CSV table of C-alpha atoms in Angstrom, one decimal:
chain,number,residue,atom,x,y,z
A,1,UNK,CA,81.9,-167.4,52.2
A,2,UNK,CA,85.6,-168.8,51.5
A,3,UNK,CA,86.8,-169.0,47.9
A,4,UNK,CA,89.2,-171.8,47.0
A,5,UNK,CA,92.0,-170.2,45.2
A,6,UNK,CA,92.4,-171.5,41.9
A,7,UNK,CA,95.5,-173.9,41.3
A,8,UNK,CA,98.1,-173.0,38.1
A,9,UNK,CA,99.2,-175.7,36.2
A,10,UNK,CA,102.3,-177.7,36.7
A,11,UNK,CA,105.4,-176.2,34.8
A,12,UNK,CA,106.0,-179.4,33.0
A,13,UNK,CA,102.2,-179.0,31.0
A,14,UNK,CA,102.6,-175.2,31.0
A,15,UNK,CA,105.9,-175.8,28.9
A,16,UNK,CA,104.1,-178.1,26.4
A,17,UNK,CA,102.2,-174.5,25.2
A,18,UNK,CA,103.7,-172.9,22.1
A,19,UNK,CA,102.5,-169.0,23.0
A,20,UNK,CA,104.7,-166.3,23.4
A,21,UNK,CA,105.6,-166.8,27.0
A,22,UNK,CA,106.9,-170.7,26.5
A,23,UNK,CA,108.8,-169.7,23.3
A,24,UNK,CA,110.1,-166.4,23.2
A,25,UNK,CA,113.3,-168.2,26.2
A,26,UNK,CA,114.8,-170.8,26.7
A,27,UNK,CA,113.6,-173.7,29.2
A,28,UNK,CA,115.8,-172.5,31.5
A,29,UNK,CA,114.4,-169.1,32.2
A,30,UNK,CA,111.4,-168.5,34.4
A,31,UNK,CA,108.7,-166.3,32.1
A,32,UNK,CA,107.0,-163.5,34.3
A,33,UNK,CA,106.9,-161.5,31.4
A,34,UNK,CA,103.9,-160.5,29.3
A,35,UNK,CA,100.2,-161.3,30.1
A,36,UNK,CA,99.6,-164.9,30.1
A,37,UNK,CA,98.6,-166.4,33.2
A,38,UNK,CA,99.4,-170.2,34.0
A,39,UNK,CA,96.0,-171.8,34.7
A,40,UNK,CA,93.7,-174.1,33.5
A,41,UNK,CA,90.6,-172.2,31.5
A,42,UNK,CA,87.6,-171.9,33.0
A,43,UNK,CA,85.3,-175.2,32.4
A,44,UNK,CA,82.4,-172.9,30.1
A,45,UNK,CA,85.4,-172.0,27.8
A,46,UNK,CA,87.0,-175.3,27.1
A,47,UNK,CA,83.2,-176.7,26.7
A,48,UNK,CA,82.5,-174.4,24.8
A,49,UNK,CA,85.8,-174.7,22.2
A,50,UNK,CA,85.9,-178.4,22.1
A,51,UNK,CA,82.2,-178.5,21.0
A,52,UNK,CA,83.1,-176.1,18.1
A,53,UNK,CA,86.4,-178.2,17.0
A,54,UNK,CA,83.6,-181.3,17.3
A,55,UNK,CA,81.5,-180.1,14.9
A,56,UNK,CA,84.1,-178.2,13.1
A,57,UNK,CA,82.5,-175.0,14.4
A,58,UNK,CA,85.3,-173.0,12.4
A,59,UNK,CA,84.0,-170.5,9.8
A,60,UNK,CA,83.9,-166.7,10.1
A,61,UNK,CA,82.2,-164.9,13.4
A,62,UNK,CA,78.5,-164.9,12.9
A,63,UNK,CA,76.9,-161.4,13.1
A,64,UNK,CA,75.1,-162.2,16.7
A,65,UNK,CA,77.1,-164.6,18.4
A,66,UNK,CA,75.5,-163.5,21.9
A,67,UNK,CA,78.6,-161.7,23.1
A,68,UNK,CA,76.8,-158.1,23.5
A,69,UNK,CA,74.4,-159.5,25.4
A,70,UNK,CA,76.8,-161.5,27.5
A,71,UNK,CA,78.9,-158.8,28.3
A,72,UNK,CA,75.8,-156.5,29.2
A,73,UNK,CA,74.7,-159.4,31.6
A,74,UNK,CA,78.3,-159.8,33.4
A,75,UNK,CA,79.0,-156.1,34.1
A,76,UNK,CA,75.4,-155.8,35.6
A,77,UNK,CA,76.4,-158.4,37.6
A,78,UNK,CA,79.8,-157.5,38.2
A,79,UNK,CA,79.8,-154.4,38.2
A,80,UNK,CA,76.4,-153.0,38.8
A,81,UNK,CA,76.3,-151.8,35.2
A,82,UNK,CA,74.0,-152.6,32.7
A,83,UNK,CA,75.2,-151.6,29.3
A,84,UNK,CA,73.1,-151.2,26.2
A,85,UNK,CA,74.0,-154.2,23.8
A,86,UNK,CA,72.9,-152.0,21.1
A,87,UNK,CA,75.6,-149.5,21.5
A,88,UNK,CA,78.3,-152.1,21.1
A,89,UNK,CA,80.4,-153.5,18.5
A,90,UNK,CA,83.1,-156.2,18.1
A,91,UNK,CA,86.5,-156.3,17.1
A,92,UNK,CA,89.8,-158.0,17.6
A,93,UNK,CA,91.3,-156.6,20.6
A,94,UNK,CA,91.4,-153.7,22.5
A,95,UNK,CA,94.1,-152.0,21.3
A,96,UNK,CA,92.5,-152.3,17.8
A,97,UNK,CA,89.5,-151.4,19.1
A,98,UNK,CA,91.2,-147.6,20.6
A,99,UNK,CA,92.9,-147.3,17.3
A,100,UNK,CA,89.7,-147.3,15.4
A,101,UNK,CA,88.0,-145.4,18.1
A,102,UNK,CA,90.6,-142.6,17.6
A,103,UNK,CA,90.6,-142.5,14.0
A,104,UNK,CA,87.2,-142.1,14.0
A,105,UNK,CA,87.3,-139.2,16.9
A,106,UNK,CA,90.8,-137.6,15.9
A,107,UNK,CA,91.7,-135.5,13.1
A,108,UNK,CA,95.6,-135.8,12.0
A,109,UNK,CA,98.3,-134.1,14.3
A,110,UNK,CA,96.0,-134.2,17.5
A,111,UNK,CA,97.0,-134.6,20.5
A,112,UNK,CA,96.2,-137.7,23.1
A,113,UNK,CA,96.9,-137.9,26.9
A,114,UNK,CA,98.0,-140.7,28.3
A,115,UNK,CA,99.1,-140.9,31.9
A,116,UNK,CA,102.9,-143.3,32.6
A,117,UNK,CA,103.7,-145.5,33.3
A,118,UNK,CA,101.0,-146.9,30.8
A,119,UNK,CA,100.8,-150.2,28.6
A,120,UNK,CA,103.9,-149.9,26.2
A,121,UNK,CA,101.2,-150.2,22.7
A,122,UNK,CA,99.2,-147.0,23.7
A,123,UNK,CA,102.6,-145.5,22.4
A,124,UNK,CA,102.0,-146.8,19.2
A,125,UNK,CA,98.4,-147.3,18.8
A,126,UNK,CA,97.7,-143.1,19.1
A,127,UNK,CA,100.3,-142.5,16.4
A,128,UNK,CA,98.6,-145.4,14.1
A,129,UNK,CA,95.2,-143.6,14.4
A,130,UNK,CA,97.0,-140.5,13.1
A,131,UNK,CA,97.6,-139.1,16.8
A,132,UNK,CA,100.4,-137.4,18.8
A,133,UNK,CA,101.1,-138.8,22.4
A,134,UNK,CA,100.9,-136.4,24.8
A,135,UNK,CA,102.4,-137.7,28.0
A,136,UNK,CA,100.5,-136.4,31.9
A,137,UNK,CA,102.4,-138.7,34.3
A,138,UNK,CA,100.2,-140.2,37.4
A,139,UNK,CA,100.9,-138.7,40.4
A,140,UNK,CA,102.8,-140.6,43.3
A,141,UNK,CA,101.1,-139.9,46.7
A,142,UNK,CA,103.7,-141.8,48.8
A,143,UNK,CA,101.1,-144.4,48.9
A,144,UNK,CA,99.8,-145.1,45.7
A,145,UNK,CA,99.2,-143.8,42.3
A,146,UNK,CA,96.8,-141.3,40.9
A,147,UNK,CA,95.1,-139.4,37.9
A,148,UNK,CA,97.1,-135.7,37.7
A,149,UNK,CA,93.6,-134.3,37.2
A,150,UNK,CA,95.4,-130.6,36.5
A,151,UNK,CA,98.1,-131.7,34.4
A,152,UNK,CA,95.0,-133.4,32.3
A,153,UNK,CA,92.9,-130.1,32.3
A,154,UNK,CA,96.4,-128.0,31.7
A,155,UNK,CA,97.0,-130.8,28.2
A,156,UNK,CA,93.1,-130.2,27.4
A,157,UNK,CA,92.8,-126.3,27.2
A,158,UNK,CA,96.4,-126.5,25.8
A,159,UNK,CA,94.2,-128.1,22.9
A,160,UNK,CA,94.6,-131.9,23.5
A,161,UNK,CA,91.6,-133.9,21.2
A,162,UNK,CA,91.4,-136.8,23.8
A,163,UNK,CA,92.6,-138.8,27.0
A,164,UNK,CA,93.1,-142.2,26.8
A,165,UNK,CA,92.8,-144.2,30.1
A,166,UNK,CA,93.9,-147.1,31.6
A,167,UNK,CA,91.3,-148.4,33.9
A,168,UNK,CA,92.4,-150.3,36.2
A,169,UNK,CA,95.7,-148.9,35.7
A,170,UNK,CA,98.3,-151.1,34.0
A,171,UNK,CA,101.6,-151.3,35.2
A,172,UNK,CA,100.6,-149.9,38.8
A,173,UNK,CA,97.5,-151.5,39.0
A,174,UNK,CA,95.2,-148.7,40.5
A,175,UNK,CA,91.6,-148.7,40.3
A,176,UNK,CA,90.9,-145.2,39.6
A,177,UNK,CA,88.3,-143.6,42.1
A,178,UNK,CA,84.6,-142.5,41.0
A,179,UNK,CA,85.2,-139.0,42.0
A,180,UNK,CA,88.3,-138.7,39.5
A,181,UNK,CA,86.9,-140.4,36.8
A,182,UNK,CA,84.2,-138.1,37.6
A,183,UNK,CA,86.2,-135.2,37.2
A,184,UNK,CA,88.3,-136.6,34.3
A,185,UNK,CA,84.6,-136.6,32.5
A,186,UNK,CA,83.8,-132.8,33.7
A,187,UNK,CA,86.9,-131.6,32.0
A,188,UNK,CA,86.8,-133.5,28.7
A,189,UNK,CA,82.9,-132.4,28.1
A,190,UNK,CA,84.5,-128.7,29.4
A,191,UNK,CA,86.9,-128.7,26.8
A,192,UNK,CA,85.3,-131.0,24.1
A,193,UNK,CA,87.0,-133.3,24.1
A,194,UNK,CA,86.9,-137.6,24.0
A,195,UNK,CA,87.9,-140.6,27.1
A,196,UNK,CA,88.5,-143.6,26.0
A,197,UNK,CA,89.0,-145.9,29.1
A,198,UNK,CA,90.3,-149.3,28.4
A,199,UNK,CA,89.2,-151.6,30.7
A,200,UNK,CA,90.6,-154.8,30.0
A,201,UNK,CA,91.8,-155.5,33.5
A,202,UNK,CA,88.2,-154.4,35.5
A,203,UNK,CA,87.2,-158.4,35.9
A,204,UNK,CA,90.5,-158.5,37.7
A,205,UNK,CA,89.5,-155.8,40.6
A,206,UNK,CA,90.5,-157.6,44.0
A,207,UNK,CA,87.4,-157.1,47.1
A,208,UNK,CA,88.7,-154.4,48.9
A,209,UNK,CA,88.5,-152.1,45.7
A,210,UNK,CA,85.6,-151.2,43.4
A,211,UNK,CA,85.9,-150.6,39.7
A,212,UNK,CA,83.8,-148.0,38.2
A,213,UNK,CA,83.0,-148.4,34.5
A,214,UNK,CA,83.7,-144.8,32.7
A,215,UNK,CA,80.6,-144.6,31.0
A,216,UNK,CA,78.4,-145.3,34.2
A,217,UNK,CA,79.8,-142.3,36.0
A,218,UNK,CA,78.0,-139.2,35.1
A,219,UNK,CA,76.1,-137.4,32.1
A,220,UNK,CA,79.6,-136.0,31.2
A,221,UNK,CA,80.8,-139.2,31.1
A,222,UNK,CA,78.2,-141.0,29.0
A,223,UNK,CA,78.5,-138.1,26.5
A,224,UNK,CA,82.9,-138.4,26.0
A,225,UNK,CA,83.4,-141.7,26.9
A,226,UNK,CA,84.1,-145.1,25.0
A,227,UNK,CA,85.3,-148.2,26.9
A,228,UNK,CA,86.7,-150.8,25.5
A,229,UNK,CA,86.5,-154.5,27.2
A,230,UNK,CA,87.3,-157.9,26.9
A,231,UNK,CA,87.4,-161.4,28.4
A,232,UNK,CA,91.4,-161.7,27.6
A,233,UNK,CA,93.1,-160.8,30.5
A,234,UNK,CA,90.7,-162.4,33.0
A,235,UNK,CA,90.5,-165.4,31.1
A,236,UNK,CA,93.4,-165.6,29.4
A,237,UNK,CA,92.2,-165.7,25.7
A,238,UNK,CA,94.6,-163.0,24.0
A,239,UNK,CA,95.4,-165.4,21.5
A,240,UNK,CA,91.1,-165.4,20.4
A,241,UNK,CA,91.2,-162.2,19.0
A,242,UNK,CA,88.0,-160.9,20.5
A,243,UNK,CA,87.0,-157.3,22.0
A,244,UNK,CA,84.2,-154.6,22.5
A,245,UNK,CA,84.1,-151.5,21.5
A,246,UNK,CA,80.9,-149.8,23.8
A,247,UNK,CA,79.4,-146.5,23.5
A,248,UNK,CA,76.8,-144.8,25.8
A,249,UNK,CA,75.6,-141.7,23.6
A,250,UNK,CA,73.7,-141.5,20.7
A,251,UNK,CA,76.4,-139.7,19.0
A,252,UNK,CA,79.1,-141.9,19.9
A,253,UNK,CA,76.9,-145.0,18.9
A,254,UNK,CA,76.4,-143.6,15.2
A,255,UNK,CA,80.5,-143.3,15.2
A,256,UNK,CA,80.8,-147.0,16.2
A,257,UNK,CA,78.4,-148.3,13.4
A,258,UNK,CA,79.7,-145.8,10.7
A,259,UNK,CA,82.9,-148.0,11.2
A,260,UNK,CA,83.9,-150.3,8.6
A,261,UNK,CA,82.4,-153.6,8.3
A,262,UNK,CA,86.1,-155.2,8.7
A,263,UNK,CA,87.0,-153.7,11.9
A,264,UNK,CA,84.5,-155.8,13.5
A,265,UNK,CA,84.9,-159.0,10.8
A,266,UNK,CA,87.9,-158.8,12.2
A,267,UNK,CA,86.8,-160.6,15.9
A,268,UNK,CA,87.9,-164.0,16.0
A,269,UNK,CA,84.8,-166.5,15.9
A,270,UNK,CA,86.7,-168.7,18.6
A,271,UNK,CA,87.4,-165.2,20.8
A,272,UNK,CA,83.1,-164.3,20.5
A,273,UNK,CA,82.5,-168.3,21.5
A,274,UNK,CA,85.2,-168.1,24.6
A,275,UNK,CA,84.4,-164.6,25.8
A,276,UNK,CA,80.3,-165.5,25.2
A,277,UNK,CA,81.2,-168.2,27.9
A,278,UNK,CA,83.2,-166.5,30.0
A,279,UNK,CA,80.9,-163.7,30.5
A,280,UNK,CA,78.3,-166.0,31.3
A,281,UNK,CA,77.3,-166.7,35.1
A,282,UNK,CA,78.5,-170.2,35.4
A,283,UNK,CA,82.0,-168.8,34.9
A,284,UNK,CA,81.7,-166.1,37.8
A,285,UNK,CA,83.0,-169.1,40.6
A,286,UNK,CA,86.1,-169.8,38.6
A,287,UNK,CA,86.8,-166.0,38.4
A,288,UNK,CA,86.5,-166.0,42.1
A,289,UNK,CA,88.8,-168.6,42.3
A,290,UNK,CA,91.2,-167.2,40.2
A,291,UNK,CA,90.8,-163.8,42.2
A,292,UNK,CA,91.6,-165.7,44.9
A,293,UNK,CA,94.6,-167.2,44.1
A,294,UNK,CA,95.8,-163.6,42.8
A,295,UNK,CA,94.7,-162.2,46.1
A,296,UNK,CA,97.5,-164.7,48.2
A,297,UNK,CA,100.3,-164.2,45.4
A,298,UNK,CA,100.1,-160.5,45.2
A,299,UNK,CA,100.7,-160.8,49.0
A,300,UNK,CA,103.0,-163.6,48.8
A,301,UNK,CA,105.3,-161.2,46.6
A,302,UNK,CA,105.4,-158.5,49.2
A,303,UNK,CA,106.9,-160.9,51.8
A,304,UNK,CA,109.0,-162.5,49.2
A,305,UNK,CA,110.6,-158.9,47.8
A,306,UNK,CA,111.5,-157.9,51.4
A,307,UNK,CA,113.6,-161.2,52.6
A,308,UNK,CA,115.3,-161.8,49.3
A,309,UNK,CA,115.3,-158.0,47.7
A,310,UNK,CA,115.0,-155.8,50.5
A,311,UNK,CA,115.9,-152.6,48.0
A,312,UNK,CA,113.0,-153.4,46.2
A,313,UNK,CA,110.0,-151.0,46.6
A,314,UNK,CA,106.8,-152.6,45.5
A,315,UNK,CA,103.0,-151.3,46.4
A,316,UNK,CA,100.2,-154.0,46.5
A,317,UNK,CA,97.9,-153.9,43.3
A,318,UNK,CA,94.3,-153.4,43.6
A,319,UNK,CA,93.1,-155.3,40.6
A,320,UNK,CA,95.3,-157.6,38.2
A,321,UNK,CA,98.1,-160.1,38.3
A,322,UNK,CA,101.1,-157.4,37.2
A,323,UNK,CA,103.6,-156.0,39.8
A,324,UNK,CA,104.9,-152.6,39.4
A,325,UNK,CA,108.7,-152.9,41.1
A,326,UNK,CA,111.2,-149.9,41.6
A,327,UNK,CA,114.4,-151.9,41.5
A,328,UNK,CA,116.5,-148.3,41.2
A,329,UNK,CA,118.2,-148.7,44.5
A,330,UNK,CA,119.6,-151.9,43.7
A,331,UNK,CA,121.9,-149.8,40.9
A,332,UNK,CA,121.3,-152.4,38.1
A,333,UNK,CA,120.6,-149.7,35.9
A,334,UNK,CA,117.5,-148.3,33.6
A,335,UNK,CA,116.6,-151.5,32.6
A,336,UNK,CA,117.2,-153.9,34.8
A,337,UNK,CA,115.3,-157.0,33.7
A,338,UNK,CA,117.6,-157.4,30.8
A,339,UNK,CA,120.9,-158.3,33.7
A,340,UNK,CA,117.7,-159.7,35.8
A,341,UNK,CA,117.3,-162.0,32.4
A,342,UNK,CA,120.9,-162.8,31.8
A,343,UNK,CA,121.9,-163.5,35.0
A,344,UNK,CA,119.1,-164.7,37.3
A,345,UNK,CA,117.4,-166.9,34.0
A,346,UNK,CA,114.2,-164.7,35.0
A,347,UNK,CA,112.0,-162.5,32.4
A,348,UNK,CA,110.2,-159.8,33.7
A,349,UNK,CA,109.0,-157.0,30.9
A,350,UNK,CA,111.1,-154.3,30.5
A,351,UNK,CA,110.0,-151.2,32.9
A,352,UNK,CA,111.2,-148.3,30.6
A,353,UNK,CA,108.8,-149.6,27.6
A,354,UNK,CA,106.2,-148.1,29.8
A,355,UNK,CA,107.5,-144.5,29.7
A,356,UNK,CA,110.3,-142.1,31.3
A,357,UNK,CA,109.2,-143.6,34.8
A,358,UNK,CA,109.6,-147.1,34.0
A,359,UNK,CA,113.2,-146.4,34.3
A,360,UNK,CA,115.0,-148.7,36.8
A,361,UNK,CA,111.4,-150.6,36.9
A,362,UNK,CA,110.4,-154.0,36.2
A,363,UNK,CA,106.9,-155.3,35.6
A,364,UNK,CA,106.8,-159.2,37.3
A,365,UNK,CA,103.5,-161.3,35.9
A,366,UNK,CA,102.6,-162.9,39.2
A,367,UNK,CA,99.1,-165.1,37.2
A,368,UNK,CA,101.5,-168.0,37.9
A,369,UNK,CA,101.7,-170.8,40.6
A,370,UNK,CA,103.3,-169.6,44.1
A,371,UNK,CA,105.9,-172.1,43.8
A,372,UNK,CA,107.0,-170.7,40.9
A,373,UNK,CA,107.1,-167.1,42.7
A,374,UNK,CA,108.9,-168.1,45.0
A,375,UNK,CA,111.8,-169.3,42.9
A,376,UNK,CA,111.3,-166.1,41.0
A,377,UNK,CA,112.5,-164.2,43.7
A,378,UNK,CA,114.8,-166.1,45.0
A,379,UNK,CA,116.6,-166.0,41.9
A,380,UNK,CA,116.9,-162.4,41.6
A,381,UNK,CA,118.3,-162.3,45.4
A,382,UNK,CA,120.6,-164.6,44.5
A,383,UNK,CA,121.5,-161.7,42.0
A,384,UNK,CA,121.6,-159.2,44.8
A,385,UNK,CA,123.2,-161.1,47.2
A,386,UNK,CA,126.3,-161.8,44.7
C-alpha cells in the first residue's frame, strides 16, 4: 500500500519558530544545519501537549508516565523487539543518558571507541564521564560505510573499557548489519568489556534496510549492551528533554537503578507526555508518512548534487534525514560549509566536527520541504559555477 509523503511546512510559518535553526542566521540563509526537521508534529503529540497547557498540566515528570511501556510497545512493533519496561529508566536526552551510562561502567582514564565520522558530542560526552576517546574509523567499502570489526578488537585487547555505537550511523547514515553487531557483542563479552549503542535515529530506518536493536542480537549482546532511545529525532521533540536509558541484563539493570534519583528527574514532563504519544500506534501512519517524504528527498538530493555539483560525492542513507557529502574535490577547503555559509547564504554543519574524516565534508539536513532543497543546491552550484 502507498504512503502519502508527509508535507513540511511553509518557510514563512517555519520562520515564526524561535529554535536553534530559525535563530542561530539570519533570514537570508537557508538552515540545513543541525537536527530539526520542518514539519508539522504528529496529531497524538500536539493533542497531547495542548491538553496539558489546558489544564496546566505543567509540574514535574510523574514517576510512571507510561513512557516504558510505550516504548516497549513501539519497538515490538517496529522493530520486532519487545523490551522489558522494567529494565528502563528515563532521563533528559541521549547523550546524557551515555554520559551516565559511562560513568557508571568506566573507571577514570579509560578508554572508549568510537567509530568517525561520529556525532560531534560523543567527543565530549566520553571525556565528561571521566573517559578518553579512542578513535576506530569506519571502513569505506567503495560502496558504503562499515564497523572496522578488527580495529575494534585491536582497541579492546589493547585494553579499551567500552565501544560506544552509533546505530543507525550518524553522519553516514548506515544501518549496521546483525552479523556485525553480532560480532561487535562477541568481542566486547571476549574482552570484558561494555556497547553502548545509541539509537536515536532507528525510527528513521527507510524499507529497504532493517534496524537491529543491540540488545536483541545475541546472549553476548544482552549481557554488554545498553541502548539508549528516544522519540527526538523521529519526531522532532529535542527541545522536550526526554530519553531512555534500557538495559537487558540483570547486572546492567541494577547499574541503571543504582543511578541517582536526578538523572532521571531530570526528563522533561512535556518530553515523557510527547514521546508517550509518539510511541503510541496511532502515530505509526504519520511516521510512515514522514518516512516517505524522506524516502523522495534523500533521492531528490542525489539528482540534485549531480546537475548543480557534479564534484560532489554523496551515498544514499539508509535511515535518517542527514546527508554525508565529500565536497573535497571542489577545493573549498577542510571546512567548507563555513565559504558554503558566506557565500551561498546556506548552513550546513560543519563536516570536520565529526572527526579527522569530516575534513572537506559537509553534513546537509534534508527533514525539510523539497522546494527548499532544491534551492539549497542550487545555491551552492551557483558557488561552483562562479
Amino acid at each position: 500500500m502507498s504512503v502519502t509523503p508527509l508535507k513540511a511546512l511553509p518557510l514563512d510559518q517555519l520562520r515564526e519558530r524561535t529554535s536553534a535553526k530559525w535563530r542561530t542566521y539570519p533570514d537570508d540563509v537557508l538552515p540545513l544545519f543541525g537536527a530539526e526537521t520542518d514539519f508539522p508534529l504528529a496529531p497524538a503529540i500536539t493533542r497531547s501537549l495542548t491538553e496539558a497547557v489546558r489544564i496546566g498540566d505543567t509540574g514535574y515528570t510523574g514517576p510512571d508516565p507510561g513512557l516504558r511501556a510505550a516504548y516497549a510497545g513501539f519497538a515490538q512493533r517496529r522493530f520486532g523487539w519487545t523490551p522489558d519496561a522494567a529494565r528502563m529508566r528515563s532521563t533528559c536526552d541521549v547523550i546524557m543518558g551515555v554520559v551516565e551510562v559511562l560513568r557508571a561502567v568506566l573507571e577514570p582514564g579509560d578508554r572508549v571507541i568510537v567509530t568517525p565520522p561520529v556525532y560531534p558530542p560523543f567527543y565530549d560526552g566520553i571525556p565528561e564521564a571521566g573517559g578518553v576517546v579512542e578513535r576506530v574509523p569506519l571502513r569505506d567499502t567503495g560502496e558504503g560505510w562499515e564497523l572496522d570489526l578488527p580495529g575494534i578488537e585491536a582497541a579492546l585487547s589493547g585494553g579499551a573499557r567500552a565501544v560506544l555505537l552509533c546505530n543507525p550511523h550518524n553522519p553516514t547514515g548506515t544501518v549496521h548489519s546483525r552479523g556485525a553487531l553480532a560480532e561487535v557483542a562477541a568481542i566486547a563479552a571476549r574482552y570484558g568489556a561494555v556497547v553502548v549503542s545509541d539509537e536515536i535515529h532507528a525510527p528513521l530506518t527507510q524499507p529497504e534496510a532493517t534496524f537491529t536493536p543491540f540488545l536483541s542480537v545475541s546472549e553476548d549482546a544482552a549481557r554488554v549492551g545498553f541502548a539508549l532511545v528516544s522519540a527526538s529525532k523521529a519526531f522532532n521533540l529535542a527541545g522536550l528533554k526526554c530519553a531512555l536509558m534500557v538495559a537487558a541484563s540483570e547486572e546492567h539493570t541494577a547499574l541503571l537503578h543504582a543511578m541517582p534519583a536526578e538523572v532521571e528527574w531530570r526528563t522533561g514532563h512535556f518530553g515523557a507526555l510527547a514521546a508517550v504519544a509518539a510511541f503510541a500506534p496511532e502515530s505509526d501512519p504519520w511516521l510512515d508518512s514522514l518516512l516517505a517524504a524522506l524516502d523522495e528527498n534523500r533521492r531528490v538530493l542525489a539528482d540534485l548534487l549531480a546537475a548543480h555539483v557534479p564534484g560532489a560525492r554523496y551515498r544514499i542513507p539508509e535511515a535518517g534525514f542527514l546527508a554525508w557529502i565529500d565536497l573535497s574535490g571542489l577545493g573549498w577547503g577542510e571546512n567548507p560549509a563555513r565559504r558554503i555559509r558566506r557565500e551561498a547564504r546556506v548552513a550546513l554543519h560543519h563536516g570536520p566536527m565529526f572527526g579527522d574524516e569530516g575534513a572537506g565534508h559537509v553534513r546537509l539536513n534534508f527533514g525539510c520541504a523539497p522546494e527548499v532543497l532544491r534551492e539549497a543546491v542550487e545555491r551552492i552550484g551557483a558557488l561552483v559555477r562562479s
